Amino acid sequence: MIRDPELLNQLLDTISRFVSERLIPNEARLAEEDAVPPELLQEMQEMGLFGLSIPEEYGGLGLTMEEEALVAMEIGRTSPAFRSIFGTNNGIGAQGILIDGTPEQKARYVPRLATGELLSAFCLTEPDAGSDAASLRTTAVRDGDHYVLNGTKRFITNGPEADLFTVMARTDPANKGAGGISAFIVEGDTPGLQRGPADRKMGQKGAHTCDIIFDHCRVPAENIIGGQEGQGFKTAMKVLDRGRLHISAVCVGVADRLVEESLSYAMERQQFGVPLSSHQLIQAMLADSKTEAYAGRTMVLDAARRKDAGEDVSTLASCAKLFCAEMVGRVADRAVQIHGGSGYMAEYAVERFYRDVRLFRIYEGTTQIQQLVIARNMVREAS
Ligand code: COS
């Protein structure tokens, strides 16, 4: 649902220029310093990127899912770590409060999330609960007008720097499944919240993750999302429905960039007396990558439009995540192949992207979890 095509085109143009002129030239620095340069963070804040999908009444840009997908595709043309910090903030970090929070919770936190004054993170995964998220072990025990949280969350994006965490924890020890889980808003400076050392990762340098440890961490009872116990798993799943579409759009953007890099290298580099792009086996790889990136784009936009129209897109979001994450992996692999020996060298962007995109098949639900969600929904609908 594009609300105002002219305004949206202006926003996309501005972001496209920012990506080309500011982010792409700083990709190597981002990887080397393992941090988003502070001046770029500030520019992102000024452009409103920290509040992309937060409604205007809370100071965000209030983008629809389709609009957000188009923005994510544009931002996908550069290192995914640039997107990670603000995408996580107004994506999985803030959406739990937005989707299921009480009016008071939204009023208290969302305006500061929209400006980037508060940085947020999403705490679902644990050392022993990844794909089987409903088996999580972090506990939240009621004690007067507080809950006391104990447990460890793992691989938490924005963890080292977040000011606010959406935390899924078990409030009903007798219920070992999804129904025993509640979601909490936990402020980063709450006593008993500790951060582990930053993880050392294969790629996406500049996007930071770490363990978040809750050790008798007392959280006000009013911070249970929606004011109700037992709803936390559903909140997490709804957040992920949106998150998976956002990540799919990022995969499309990265694939577009890799196609561009592959084409320009193939047109420049000569072998057997002609440019690589004249060789049919190279052409086949270029054509396959272009086709797959286009298929991903079409798929994401269709699912996003349906979400904006109010349809349940749980299945389609998983279809998009499954296809786009695998697709960008294939496109990155071809990009390295087209670059030949150079593609294995760190001074070429495709070497870095090849490592960066590997994460897309894992986080916000592995490819295998998407297959499971799709097939289970198919069977359920047919029964
Ligand atoms: N929206 C709303 N509610 C949902 C939902 C969705 N998309 N998906 C599931 N639910 C509800 C179900 O309807 C069910 O509710 P009822 O008990 O009232 O019927 C409840 O949540 C439990 O669902 P389900 O029985 O399907 O849970 P399971 O434990 O069997 O499995 C999977 C759920 C495997 C799909 C889930 O654990 C998952 O997505 N895992 C991957 C986690 C992930 O993406 N981790 C990445 C970390 S975040 S970066």
Tab-separated table of C-alpha atoms and ligand atoms in Angstrom, residues 92 122-125 129-135 155 157 177-179 233-241 244 312-315 362-366 369-370 372-373 376-377 380, ligand 1:
chain	number	residue	atom	x	y	z
A	92	ILE	CA	12.302	-6.819	15.821
A	122	PHE	CA	15.030	-8.682	20.629
A	123	CYS	CA	15.849	-11.489	23.084
A	124	LEU	CA	14.345	-14.809	22.068
A	125	THR	CA	17.232	-17.194	21.328
A	129	ALA	CA	16.557	-22.796	22.506
A	130	GLY	CA	17.134	-21.631	18.934
A	131	SER	CA	14.829	-23.084	16.290
A	132	ASP	CA	12.694	-24.571	19.085
A	133	ALA	CA	11.986	-21.146	20.501
A	134	ALA	CA	9.050	-22.323	22.629
A	135	SER	CA	11.414	-24.417	24.774
A	155	PHE	CA	23.433	-13.985	19.687
A	157	THR	CA	21.909	-8.278	17.744
A	177	GLY	CA	5.368	-24.834	25.796
A	178	ALA	CA	4.512	-21.597	24.046
A	179	GLY	CA	1.610	-20.733	26.356
A	233	PHE	CA	5.409	-16.402	22.202
A	234	LYS	CA	2.650	-15.151	19.923
A	235	THR	CA	4.050	-11.637	20.177
A	236	ALA	CA	7.457	-13.003	19.127
A	237	MET	CA	5.964	-14.881	16.171
A	238	LYS	CA	4.064	-11.802	14.966
A	239	VAL	CA	7.257	-9.761	15.223
A	240	LEU	CA	9.060	-12.387	13.158
A	241	ASP	CA	6.357	-12.402	10.441
A	244	ARG	CA	11.142	-12.099	7.860
A	312	ASP	CA	-2.321	-13.214	7.429
A	313	VAL	CA	1.039	-13.550	5.675
A	314	SER	CA	2.742	-15.960	8.043
A	315	THR	CA	3.115	-18.550	5.243
A	362	ILE	CA	20.116	-18.723	9.620
A	363	TYR	CA	18.718	-15.784	11.571
A	364	GLU	CA	15.068	-14.829	12.039
A	365	GLY	CA	14.380	-18.514	11.464
A	366	THR	CA	16.588	-20.901	9.490
A	369	ILE	CA	12.223	-23.483	10.062
A	370	GLN	CA	10.656	-21.608	7.130
A	372	LEU	CA	8.414	-26.244	8.565
A	373	VAL	CA	6.192	-23.166	9.003
A	376	ARG	CA	2.514	-26.904	8.688
A	377	ASN	CA	0.338	-24.008	7.599
A	380	ARG	CA	-3.532	-26.940	8.724
B	1	COS	N1	1.436	-15.318	14.514
B	1	COS	C1	0.635	-15.447	15.609
B	1	COS	N2	0.599	-16.561	16.381
B	1	COS	C2	1.398	-17.581	16.024
B	1	COS	C3	2.250	-17.526	14.893
B	1	COS	C4	2.237	-16.337	14.130
B	1	COS	N3	3.007	-16.207	13.054
B	1	COS	N4	2.917	-18.678	14.801
B	1	COS	C5	2.508	-19.456	15.816
B	1	COS	N5	1.591	-18.783	16.561
B	1	COS	C6	0.862	-19.275	17.733
B	1	COS	C7	0.142	-20.570	17.386
B	1	COS	O1	-1.123	-20.293	16.819
B	1	COS	C8	0.031	-21.229	18.730
B	1	COS	O2	-1.035	-20.657	19.433
B	1	COS	P1	-2.127	-21.601	20.193
B	1	COS	O3	-1.337	-22.334	21.241
B	1	COS	O4	-3.107	-20.626	20.777
B	1	COS	O5	-2.694	-22.505	19.167
B	1	COS	C9	1.315	-20.812	19.461
B	1	COS	O6	1.777	-19.624	18.772
B	1	COS	C10	2.373	-21.873	19.385
B	1	COS	O7	2.646	-22.153	18.012
B	1	COS	P2	3.225	-23.517	17.518
B	1	COS	O8	2.449	-24.644	18.163
B	1	COS	O9	3.281	-23.494	16.047
B	1	COS	O10	4.703	-23.506	18.158
B	1	COS	P3	5.887	-24.542	17.989
B	1	COS	O11	6.681	-24.490	19.217
B	1	COS	O12	5.401	-25.872	17.527
B	1	COS	O13	6.781	-24.017	16.739
B	1	COS	C11	8.096	-22.544	15.376
B	1	COS	C12	6.900	-22.800	16.302
B	1	COS	C13	9.025	-23.696	15.147
B	1	COS	C14	7.525	-22.086	14.066
B	1	COS	C15	8.813	-21.387	16.122
B	1	COS	O14	9.407	-21.896	17.288
B	1	COS	C16	9.829	-20.664	15.300
B	1	COS	O15	9.488	-19.798	14.489
B	1	COS	N6	11.107	-20.969	15.531
B	1	COS	C17	12.188	-20.218	14.971
B	1	COS	C18	12.543	-19.119	15.889
B	1	COS	C19	13.316	-18.070	15.200
B	1	COS	O16	12.955	-17.569	14.161
B	1	COS	N7	14.420	-17.727	15.844
B	1	COS	C20	15.241	-16.715	15.321
B	1	COS	C21	15.634	-15.865	16.448
B	1	COS	S1	15.039	-14.298	16.362
B	1	COS	S2	16.406	-13.375	15.295
